[in-house]
């Protein structure tokens, strides 16, 4: 049964990360492998030599993405054991439309002066159609529908869609010619070839490849074993180990679905073994894995795009993101601790767990490439692209040495060990490229939205609309933005969700915050929408991480997603905290004592919020205890001595009252 469950969960990862198509014909299987490995090798070559301009590397990047999107990802209900004729046509035509820019770059730029001719318009229109088809196949309908709406908005102008009174509320233009739109989206670097796909084609790919190689080396299993050996004996130990294992896996992986299966295959059965209900066991893993996208240095593709959008070094963004990421995991550890108390659970016997120090030493070499990557980013001040490239080379060498040592210790010898190392590297090259397929398509399609927002000045119109709806109240603006991001998360993956929110909503928040006299750093605004975007992977009914976890736990995926979202409510409170408390991001800290106070009060507020939402502290809380504790937690959202001290006073009062009530009870509550 366990092997069947594991295969079912792995099939979900294959469908989302790899495409799910496994042709029976050997040459077709090897073709998919060859395309993926060639893509990774091209990205390494392009990064090392750096001779291609952004538009050319973007066109090749998207061409590889198209090839795998149509050859490895079947349409819904389509053939999974072969590549049908229509997918060959779609792959060939879409690749040609992407490479058209590469081969005609000189004519377009030097001869045409960047102005499209009729052929350019036709090819550009075809590429947009292929992007829509690929997006539907890989991501669902949400992203192409949003892109279509903004394109229609650009063609017709707002007056052509909805006559407004007064007309100057969002009346910005009367519509553009189709050739002008193609020029913006296909010829220039302001649309499809803009920032999202340029970032995807450079350091995003290399970081994803680095994580894939580290996983193939065995680091994922090492992190799980290390977490279990250290935390397995504590109350609810498997759940706490699940949180830490997912945190460590998040350091090297930006995929919440892959994180769920990598760690959940081991953690979920053990959680069920000590008494966690299947839904809660799966939800714990979902919440922990989704939050893995918040953990530096690899926070998923959206983080790299964010660094470019807000024009800060990625090494600096890591610093900004670190404290909130640690806080959200501390909050989740408290969630699972309270669940263990409610359920009256204990840990696992030490005899059933691996010893800590031998486990730590056994895989400590996996920390070398991670430490090297951080050194190059933080201290050597190399670019993210060069840092990831160098760390990948170091990691490849480590894999060869590791497998050679295994060969020497075994009966196969060093030559066979080196061969196994090369196979592991090839598998990592394939895995990294396949994991990038969805990101390449998402960033290409999202580039349409970014390009049209720039062209039509749509963001200004949205600012006016939200200003009217909110009455200029920044709290209402933030709540509306959070709700919008959660709704988009129902149909969009994290990267696409962030790009859409960054293009449409983040400028609105910044503008209205400035109008309210607030000096909110841009990184706080973008991290705000990013945090709500990551909840896409456990937001029912589409949350893929919840489906992967439920395949292992044998629970209902919708119930698992809902429970995971409830656990992640503590993540939803953090963005409000660092929006009003930039010190929580360690942003331009001048007074470290005050910054320390902000971090401590944020942690206390989050733990109080967790207790209030869980309805449990030492024993089950009454409704009025929960209400007072929730009020105390919310008072710590915004800085200010009176709100902090009133909030702490409320928490102390309700804590003392709860403690006395618990002392009067003869025995603790057990669910």
XYZ file of C-alpha atoms in Angstrom:
671
model
C 0.000 0.000 0.000
C 2.765 2.462 0.955
C 4.524 1.928 -2.376
C 1.239 2.540 -4.205
C 0.633 5.729 -2.197
C 4.157 6.950 -2.889
C 3.746 6.312 -6.612
C 0.439 8.179 -6.660
C 2.034 11.214 -5.016
C 5.030 11.016 -7.319
C 2.655 10.895 -10.296
C 1.225 14.251 -9.193
C 4.733 15.708 -9.145
C 5.462 14.197 -12.546
C 2.289 15.711 -13.947
C 3.012 19.169 -12.528
C 6.813 19.337 -12.675
C 7.674 16.851 -15.431
C 4.597 16.834 -17.638
C 3.341 13.351 -16.934
C 3.787 12.014 -20.464
C 5.816 8.792 -20.667
C 5.900 7.593 -24.290
C 6.139 3.854 -24.905
C 8.505 4.350 -27.826
C 12.070 4.527 -26.538
C 13.171 7.149 -29.081
C 10.412 9.501 -27.934
C 11.402 9.075 -24.285
C 15.030 9.741 -25.128
C 14.035 12.753 -27.219
C 12.376 14.355 -24.199
C 15.477 13.623 -22.117
C 17.727 15.052 -24.829
C 15.687 18.262 -25.120
C 15.740 18.770 -21.350
C 19.475 18.084 -20.989
C 20.242 20.287 -24.006
C 18.234 23.112 -22.442
C 20.248 22.896 -19.208
C 23.542 22.750 -21.094
C 22.552 25.769 -23.189
C 21.707 27.766 -20.073
C 25.069 26.870 -18.520
C 26.836 27.852 -21.751
C 24.929 31.131 -22.072
C 25.627 32.014 -18.452
C 29.335 31.217 -18.682
C 30.045 33.083 -21.904
C 27.364 35.786 -21.634
C 27.502 36.611 -25.352
C 23.759 36.585 -26.093
C 21.620 39.669 -25.522
C 18.469 39.304 -23.379
C 16.074 39.093 -26.336
C 18.025 36.305 -28.027
C 18.483 34.241 -24.882
C 14.803 34.781 -24.073
C 13.728 33.468 -27.472
C 15.844 30.308 -27.116
C 14.648 29.860 -23.536
C 10.999 30.067 -24.580
C 11.634 27.772 -27.570
C 12.887 25.029 -25.244
C 9.921 25.701 -22.960
C 7.492 25.345 -25.870
C 9.108 22.084 -26.989
C 8.700 20.447 -23.586
C 5.297 22.047 -22.970
C 3.738 20.387 -26.027
C 5.791 17.183 -26.130
C 5.944 16.341 -22.404
C 2.625 17.786 -21.190
C -0.473 16.142 -22.707
C -3.669 18.115 -23.028
C -6.401 17.190 -20.582
C -7.609 13.751 -21.543
C -4.852 13.475 -24.172
C -2.463 10.601 -24.794
C 0.174 10.050 -22.098
C 1.922 7.033 -23.651
C 2.741 8.648 -26.998
C 3.166 12.055 -28.618
C 0.194 12.623 -30.947
C 0.550 14.309 -34.347
C -1.043 17.606 -33.270
C 1.479 18.052 -30.446
C 4.332 17.601 -32.944
C 2.802 20.384 -35.035
C 2.225 22.642 -32.036
C 5.772 22.062 -30.797
C 7.372 22.755 -34.181
C 5.277 25.848 -34.933
C 5.666 27.363 -31.453
C 9.429 26.783 -31.429
C 9.674 28.453 -34.843
C 7.663 31.465 -33.643
C 9.997 31.863 -30.655
C 13.211 31.462 -32.682
C 11.974 33.899 -35.339
C 13.268 36.779 -33.215
C 16.665 35.102 -32.905
C 17.165 34.647 -36.648
C 15.613 37.968 -37.688
C 17.028 40.095 -34.902
C 19.417 42.022 -37.184
C 16.725 42.843 -39.748
C 14.209 43.910 -37.114
C 16.614 46.108 -35.163
C 19.034 47.464 -37.772
C 16.971 47.558 -40.977
C 13.378 47.983 -39.757
C 14.333 50.189 -36.822
C 12.219 48.114 -34.460
C 9.045 48.645 -36.499
C 7.173 45.426 -37.358
C 6.383 44.437 -40.930
C 3.373 42.297 -41.826
C 5.283 39.038 -41.366
C 6.398 40.102 -37.887
C 2.793 40.812 -36.942
C 1.648 37.395 -38.129
C 4.444 35.527 -36.343
C 4.018 37.573 -33.169
C 0.275 36.908 -33.178
C 0.953 33.190 -33.616
C 3.388 33.171 -30.694
C 0.790 34.805 -28.460
C -1.705 32.119 -29.497
C 0.812 29.345 -28.719
C 1.510 30.941 -25.337
C -2.221 30.890 -24.602
C -2.528 27.214 -25.579
C 0.556 26.207 -23.583
C -0.625 28.238 -20.579
C -4.009 26.525 -20.571
C -2.312 23.138 -20.796
C 0.225 23.760 -18.018
C -1.396 26.389 -15.804
C -5.131 26.392 -16.437
C -7.333 29.152 -17.842
C -6.712 31.947 -15.320
C -3.471 33.393 -16.738
C -4.458 33.378 -20.439
C -7.878 34.849 -19.568
C -6.263 37.727 -17.650
C -3.792 38.259 -20.505
C -6.642 38.271 -23.037
C -8.566 40.844 -20.994
C -5.651 43.288 -20.837
C -4.964 42.820 -24.568
C -8.624 43.525 -25.364
C -8.376 46.541 -23.084
C -5.383 47.710 -25.096
C -7.094 47.221 -28.454
C -10.429 48.817 -27.633
C -9.628 51.340 -24.914
C -11.718 51.504 -21.728
C -14.409 53.642 -23.361
C -14.931 50.868 -25.880
C -15.628 48.333 -23.154
C -17.449 50.072 -20.319
C -18.738 53.644 -20.683
C -17.986 55.180 -17.285
C -19.423 58.235 -15.567
C -17.478 60.355 -15.042
C -15.438 59.114 -18.015
C -12.115 60.413 -16.692
C -12.032 57.931 -13.769
C -9.995 55.388 -15.747
C -10.327 56.833 -19.249
C -6.738 56.484 -20.427
C -6.700 55.829 -24.185
C -8.884 55.093 -27.189
C -7.196 51.847 -28.162
C -4.054 50.858 -30.068
C -3.565 49.320 -33.498
C -2.809 45.587 -33.475
C 0.591 46.217 -35.077
C 1.443 48.589 -32.205
C 0.500 45.940 -29.670
C 2.633 43.319 -31.441
C 5.513 45.776 -31.518
C 5.183 46.296 -27.758
C 4.747 42.639 -26.857
C 6.848 40.795 -29.463
C 9.420 43.167 -30.954
C 10.555 45.133 -27.912
C 11.759 43.937 -24.507
C 8.745 45.487 -22.782
C 6.426 42.520 -23.257
C 7.001 38.805 -23.778
C 10.786 39.292 -23.826
C 10.643 41.579 -20.802
C 11.845 41.251 -17.227
C 9.954 38.059 -16.225
C 11.327 35.854 -19.001
C 14.765 37.484 -18.895
C 15.038 36.615 -15.213
C 13.686 33.133 -15.907
C 16.256 32.631 -18.656
C 19.203 33.657 -16.508
C 19.546 33.085 -12.786
C 16.131 31.457 -12.122
C 17.085 28.543 -14.340
C 20.486 28.181 -12.697
C 19.074 28.206 -9.169
C 16.413 25.646 -10.094
C 19.116 23.515 -11.726
C 21.261 23.817 -8.605
C 18.371 22.600 -6.447
C 17.622 19.713 -8.815
C 21.256 18.541 -8.771
C 21.413 18.811 -4.981
C 18.289 16.688 -4.721
C 19.711 14.073 -7.091
C 22.854 14.012 -4.960
C 20.729 12.874 -2.008
C 20.360 16.081 0.004
C 16.569 15.812 0.211
C 16.670 12.480 2.034
C 19.497 13.778 4.222
C 17.444 16.739 5.392
C 14.502 14.479 6.258
C 16.720 12.092 8.244
C 18.419 14.985 10.023
C 15.102 16.550 11.046
C 13.773 13.232 12.347
C 16.895 12.375 14.295
C 16.771 15.758 16.040
C 13.041 16.211 16.674
C 11.390 12.810 16.422
C 11.298 12.143 20.187
C 9.489 15.400 21.060
C 5.709 15.616 21.552
C 4.225 15.287 18.068
C 7.805 14.751 16.888
C 7.072 13.577 13.320
C 5.030 16.737 12.665
C 7.805 18.962 14.011
C 10.336 17.017 11.975
C 8.099 17.523 8.938
C 8.220 21.301 9.466
C 12.012 21.413 9.818
C 12.584 18.970 6.955
C 10.400 21.080 4.669
C 12.265 24.204 5.809
C 15.605 22.603 4.916
C 14.233 21.297 1.615
C 12.893 24.790 0.900
C 16.462 26.089 1.121
C 17.263 24.200 -2.082
C 13.852 23.937 -3.765
C 11.351 26.520 -4.954
C 8.611 23.961 -5.632
C 6.069 23.349 -2.891
C 4.616 20.312 -4.660
C 7.996 18.582 -4.999
C 8.792 19.558 -1.406
C 5.540 17.954 -0.260
C 6.370 14.629 -1.864
C 10.097 14.672 -1.029
C 9.467 15.066 2.695
C 5.847 13.924 2.952
C 6.533 10.402 1.724
C 8.321 9.828 5.035
C 6.692 12.326 7.399
C 2.990 11.813 6.720
C 2.900 8.029 7.468
C 4.826 8.623 10.722
C 2.452 11.433 11.727
C -0.466 9.070 11.179
C 1.376 6.380 13.139
C 1.516 8.453 16.340
C -2.127 9.548 16.037
C -2.490 12.507 13.669
C -5.709 12.240 11.625
C -4.940 11.841 7.894
C -6.278 15.311 7.008
C -4.143 17.038 9.642
C -1.064 14.989 8.780
C -1.337 15.973 5.121
C -2.197 19.586 5.946
C 0.874 19.925 8.191
C 3.102 18.829 5.335
C 1.306 21.125 2.896
C 1.690 24.182 5.124
C 5.362 23.411 5.755
C 6.134 22.788 2.082
C 4.271 25.835 0.788
C 6.234 28.022 3.194
C 9.444 26.537 1.782
C 9.141 29.133 -0.983
C 9.780 31.815 1.637
C 13.092 30.382 2.821
C 16.296 31.884 1.374
C 18.431 31.428 -0.597
C 16.155 29.718 -3.165
C 12.667 31.147 -2.698
C 11.181 30.152 -6.036
C 11.193 31.968 -9.360
C 9.025 34.818 -8.101
C 11.721 35.982 -5.676
C 14.277 36.433 -8.457
C 11.771 38.369 -10.534
C 10.997 40.501 -7.486
C 14.659 41.456 -7.079
C 14.679 42.712 -10.664
C 11.329 44.492 -10.382
C 12.383 46.467 -7.302
C 15.996 46.819 -8.469
C 17.775 45.427 -5.414
C 20.615 42.872 -5.366
C 19.314 39.381 -4.802
C 21.763 39.003 -1.913
C 20.025 41.951 -0.237
C 16.579 40.462 -0.874
C 17.739 37.329 0.962
C 18.474 39.483 4.013
C 15.075 41.173 3.783
C 13.243 37.841 3.514
C 15.114 35.935 6.225
C 13.448 37.092 9.464
C 9.822 36.751 8.214
C 10.645 33.285 6.844
C 12.061 32.146 10.193
C 9.079 33.633 12.027
C 6.560 31.818 9.856
C 8.271 28.477 10.536
C 8.405 29.173 14.271
C 4.688 29.876 14.046
C 4.080 26.573 12.256
C 6.112 24.677 14.861
C 3.780 26.170 17.463
C 0.758 25.114 15.392
C 1.851 21.471 15.317
C 2.794 21.609 19.018
C -0.712 22.766 19.922
C -2.223 20.094 17.680
C -0.140 17.467 19.498
C -1.382 18.789 22.848
C -5.004 18.750 21.682
C -4.669 15.194 20.438
C -2.637 14.004 23.453
C 0.196 12.768 21.240
C 3.732 11.779 22.141
C 6.910 11.419 20.098
C 8.624 8.371 18.658
C 10.958 6.168 20.721
C 14.639 6.991 20.229
C 15.187 3.373 19.147
C 13.050 4.011 16.034
C 15.039 7.090 14.976
C 18.479 7.490 13.429
C 21.160 8.851 15.811
C 21.657 12.591 15.366
C 25.411 13.102 15.135
C 26.175 10.145 12.832
C 23.281 11.299 10.639
C 24.594 14.867 10.598
C 28.149 13.806 9.744
C 26.989 11.363 7.069
C 25.603 14.125 4.847
C 27.427 17.220 6.051
C 29.141 17.486 2.653
C 25.756 18.489 1.161
C 26.102 21.768 3.033
C 29.313 22.643 1.162
C 27.711 23.816 -2.127
C 24.957 25.657 -0.212
C 27.549 27.431 1.935
C 29.597 28.196 -1.186
C 26.516 29.678 -2.888
C 25.803 31.903 0.109
C 29.453 32.959 0.288
C 29.472 34.027 -3.357
C 26.169 35.861 -2.988
C 26.671 37.554 0.370
C 30.412 38.073 0.768
C 32.043 37.792 -2.665
C 29.224 40.007 -4.036
C 28.997 38.108 -7.315
C 25.828 38.326 -9.381
C 23.151 35.699 -8.624
C 23.739 34.197 -12.076
C 27.488 33.801 -11.586
C 27.058 32.606 -7.994
C 24.601 29.904 -9.024
C 26.803 28.871 -11.962
C 29.892 28.505 -9.773
C 27.960 26.674 -7.062
C 26.541 24.300 -9.674
C 30.050 23.460 -10.891
C 31.156 22.819 -7.296
C 28.081 20.641 -6.745
C 28.756 18.611 -9.900
C 32.293 17.975 -8.654
C 30.940 16.956 -5.255
C 28.552 14.460 -6.877
C 31.427 12.868 -8.805
C 33.583 12.642 -5.666
C 30.696 11.238 -3.620
C 29.911 8.519 -6.134
C 33.614 7.718 -6.657
C 34.030 7.218 -2.895
C 30.967 4.963 -2.866
C 32.500 2.968 -5.703
C 35.779 2.583 -3.813
C 33.976 1.432 -0.670
C 31.869 -1.034 -2.620
C 32.738 -3.764 -5.088
C 32.171 -1.788 -8.294
C 35.282 0.369 -8.238
C 35.990 4.031 -8.896
C 35.206 3.898 -12.625
C 31.680 2.638 -12.018
C 31.314 5.216 -9.244
C 32.266 8.032 -11.614
C 29.812 6.667 -14.169
C 27.049 6.712 -11.558
C 28.031 10.294 -10.751
C 27.698 11.300 -14.396
C 24.292 9.641 -14.538
C 23.195 11.562 -11.438
C 24.398 14.825 -13.021
C 22.530 14.029 -16.241
C 19.394 13.258 -14.222
C 19.787 16.591 -12.455
C 20.170 18.414 -15.785
C 16.987 16.770 -17.030
C 15.069 17.426 -13.815
C 16.117 21.084 -13.669
C 14.970 21.753 -17.237
C 11.664 19.946 -16.818
C 10.996 21.898 -13.614
C 11.566 25.112 -15.592
C 8.986 24.388 -18.289
C 6.029 25.778 -16.359
C 8.065 28.801 -15.228
C 9.161 29.609 -18.794
C 5.596 29.491 -20.104
C 4.234 31.414 -17.105
C 6.803 34.204 -17.389
C 6.272 34.466 -21.149
C 2.499 34.760 -20.770
C 2.813 37.104 -17.799
C 5.037 39.312 -19.942
C 1.946 40.073 -22.040
C 0.225 41.455 -18.948
C 3.265 43.470 -17.880
C 3.684 44.873 -21.396
C 0.058 45.928 -21.714
C 0.035 47.511 -18.246
C 3.065 49.580 -19.279
C 1.589 50.473 -22.657
C -1.871 51.476 -21.443
C -0.918 52.879 -18.033
C -3.524 50.558 -16.588
C -1.925 50.726 -13.154
C -2.865 54.399 -12.867
C -6.483 53.568 -13.612
C -6.519 50.821 -10.985
C -5.035 53.248 -8.474
C -7.968 55.585 -9.061
C -10.511 52.756 -8.762
C -9.026 51.350 -5.540
C -8.709 54.839 -4.122
C -12.437 55.339 -4.668
C -13.351 51.894 -3.281
C -11.158 52.233 -0.202
C -11.756 55.889 0.484
C -7.981 56.227 0.751
C -7.852 53.869 3.776
C -4.620 51.881 3.488
C -6.006 49.010 5.601
C -8.873 48.493 3.153
C -6.421 48.648 0.232
C -4.240 45.945 1.820
C -7.191 43.705 2.603
C -8.567 44.078 -0.936
C -5.115 43.312 -2.347
C -4.772 40.229 -0.150
C -8.201 38.952 -1.210
C -7.362 39.590 -4.880
C -4.123 37.631 -4.569
C -5.884 34.725 -2.855
C -8.544 34.649 -5.576
C -5.885 34.673 -8.288
C -4.131 31.885 -6.389
C -7.090 29.618 -7.056
C -6.062 29.458 -10.702
C -2.476 30.738 -10.901
C 0.829 29.281 -9.718
C 3.000 31.361 -7.415
C 5.224 32.912 -10.065
C 2.404 34.030 -12.347
C 0.376 35.212 -9.364
C 3.226 37.403 -8.163
C 3.919 38.887 -11.610
C 0.267 39.816 -12.102
C 0.030 41.330 -8.625
C 3.375 43.119 -8.993
C 2.290 44.640 -12.296
C -1.258 45.587 -11.331
C -1.568 45.932 -7.560
C 1.859 46.644 -6.035
C 2.112 50.107 -7.683
C -1.390 50.877 -6.389
C -0.417 49.995 -2.805
C 2.776 52.071 -3.048
C 0.919 55.064 -4.461
C -1.891 55.023 -1.929
C 0.531 54.449 0.965
C 2.484 57.520 -0.158
C -0.751 59.515 -0.401
C -1.496 58.471 3.188
C 1.861 59.915 4.263
C 3.482 56.510 4.871
C 7.080 55.801 3.915
C 6.729 52.111 3.005
C 9.749 50.573 1.218
C 9.026 48.976 -2.143
C 10.375 45.618 -0.967
C 7.704 45.503 1.772
C 4.966 46.087 -0.812
C 6.240 43.370 -3.144
C 6.833 40.881 -0.341
C 3.266 41.598 0.790
C 1.770 40.373 -2.484
C 4.384 37.594 -2.732
C 3.375 36.165 0.659
C -0.273 35.959 -0.290
C 0.692 34.536 -3.681
C 2.482 31.549 -2.152
C -0.789 30.450 -0.566
C -1.889 29.477 -4.095
C -0.485 25.982 -3.611
C -2.806 25.132 -0.724
C -5.812 27.228 -1.755
C -8.668 24.869 -2.738
C -9.808 23.681 -5.131
C -6.630 23.866 -7.248
C -3.837 23.686 -4.615
C -1.535 21.050 -6.060
C 0.467 20.571 -2.873
C -2.736 19.530 -1.096
C -3.456 16.924 -3.786
C 0.077 15.532 -3.476
C -0.193 15.335 0.317
C -3.637 13.734 0.206
C -2.336 11.075 -2.171
C 0.068 10.043 0.602
C -2.268 10.508 3.581
C -5.292 8.981 1.781
C -7.427 11.935 2.874
C -9.766 14.210 0.949
C -7.657 16.774 -0.971
C -10.147 19.609 -0.492
C -10.292 19.022 3.259
C -6.498 18.796 3.329
C -6.200 22.084 1.441
C -8.688 23.833 3.724
C -6.882 22.596 6.846
C -3.514 23.578 5.359
C -4.856 27.035 4.617
C -6.048 27.336 8.226
C -2.545 26.433 9.392
C -1.159 29.028 6.989
C -3.308 31.816 8.389
C -0.316 32.725 10.544
C 1.559 33.378 7.267
C -1.223 35.745 6.225
C -0.692 37.951 9.296
C 3.041 38.425 8.667
C 2.717 40.634 5.554
C 0.706 43.169 7.544
C 3.391 43.123 10.220
C 6.340 43.878 7.958
C 4.314 46.335 5.861
C 3.919 48.538 8.928
C 7.212 47.420 10.511
C 9.983 47.546 7.851
C 12.460 46.772 10.643
C 11.058 43.240 10.507
C 12.758 43.027 7.095
C 15.967 44.479 8.555
C 15.405 47.367 6.141
C 17.719 50.328 6.758
C 17.901 49.523 10.455
C 19.430 52.405 12.410
C 18.350 51.325 15.879
C 18.990 47.626 16.425
C 17.352 47.709 19.860
C 14.100 48.866 18.271
C 14.495 46.309 15.475
C 14.909 43.590 18.098
C 11.770 44.821 19.858
C 9.837 44.694 16.561
C 10.998 41.122 15.881
C 10.151 39.934 19.404
C 6.702 41.562 19.416
C 6.026 40.150 15.939
C 6.876 36.659 17.189
C 4.716 37.071 20.299
C 1.876 38.436 18.188
C 2.144 35.547 15.733
C 2.190 32.898 18.476
C -0.827 34.542 20.109
C -2.591 34.587 16.736
C -1.818 30.867 16.327
C -3.209 30.052 19.778
C -6.355 32.097 19.111
C -7.015 30.475 15.728
C -6.234 26.991 17.074
C -8.434 27.584 20.123
C -5.894 26.012 22.434
C -3.194 27.181 24.828
C -2.630 24.953 27.867
C -6.155 23.573 27.521
C -8.981 24.349 25.129
C -9.700 28.076 25.185
C -13.118 29.594 25.739
C -14.579 31.838 23.076
C -13.871 34.993 25.068
C -10.253 33.936 25.744
C -9.778 33.440 22.022
C -11.325 36.828 21.301
C -9.083 38.673 23.772
C -5.954 36.840 22.584
C -6.812 37.607 18.974
C -7.284 41.285 19.849
C -3.902 41.326 21.581
C -2.243 39.755 18.558
C -3.828 42.187 16.107
C -2.752 45.174 18.203
C 0.828 44.182 17.416
C 0.344 44.500 13.664
C 1.206 48.181 13.569
C 4.121 49.778 15.450
C 3.461 52.209 18.224
C 4.174 52.008 21.928
C 0.580 52.106 23.066
C -0.602 49.367 20.677
C 2.326 47.084 21.529
C 1.960 47.523 25.284
C -1.830 47.266 25.260
C -1.533 44.098 23.160
C 1.049 42.591 25.512
C -1.087 43.575 28.492
C -4.098 41.800 27.028
C -2.026 38.685 26.304
C -0.593 38.601 29.834
C -4.051 39.035 31.344
C -5.699 36.334 29.266
C -2.663 34.074 29.749
C -2.854 34.327 33.550
C -6.609 33.781 33.539
C -6.218 30.765 31.234
C -3.420 29.344 33.414
C -5.571 29.532 36.526
C -8.493 27.921 34.725
C -6.228 25.138 33.457
C -4.861 24.539 36.982
C -8.405 23.995 38.262
C -9.082 21.248 35.779
C -8.412 17.715 36.929
C -6.944 16.526 33.624
C -5.854 18.102 30.290
C -8.141 18.201 27.331
C -7.660 15.435 24.772
C -9.462 15.385 21.454
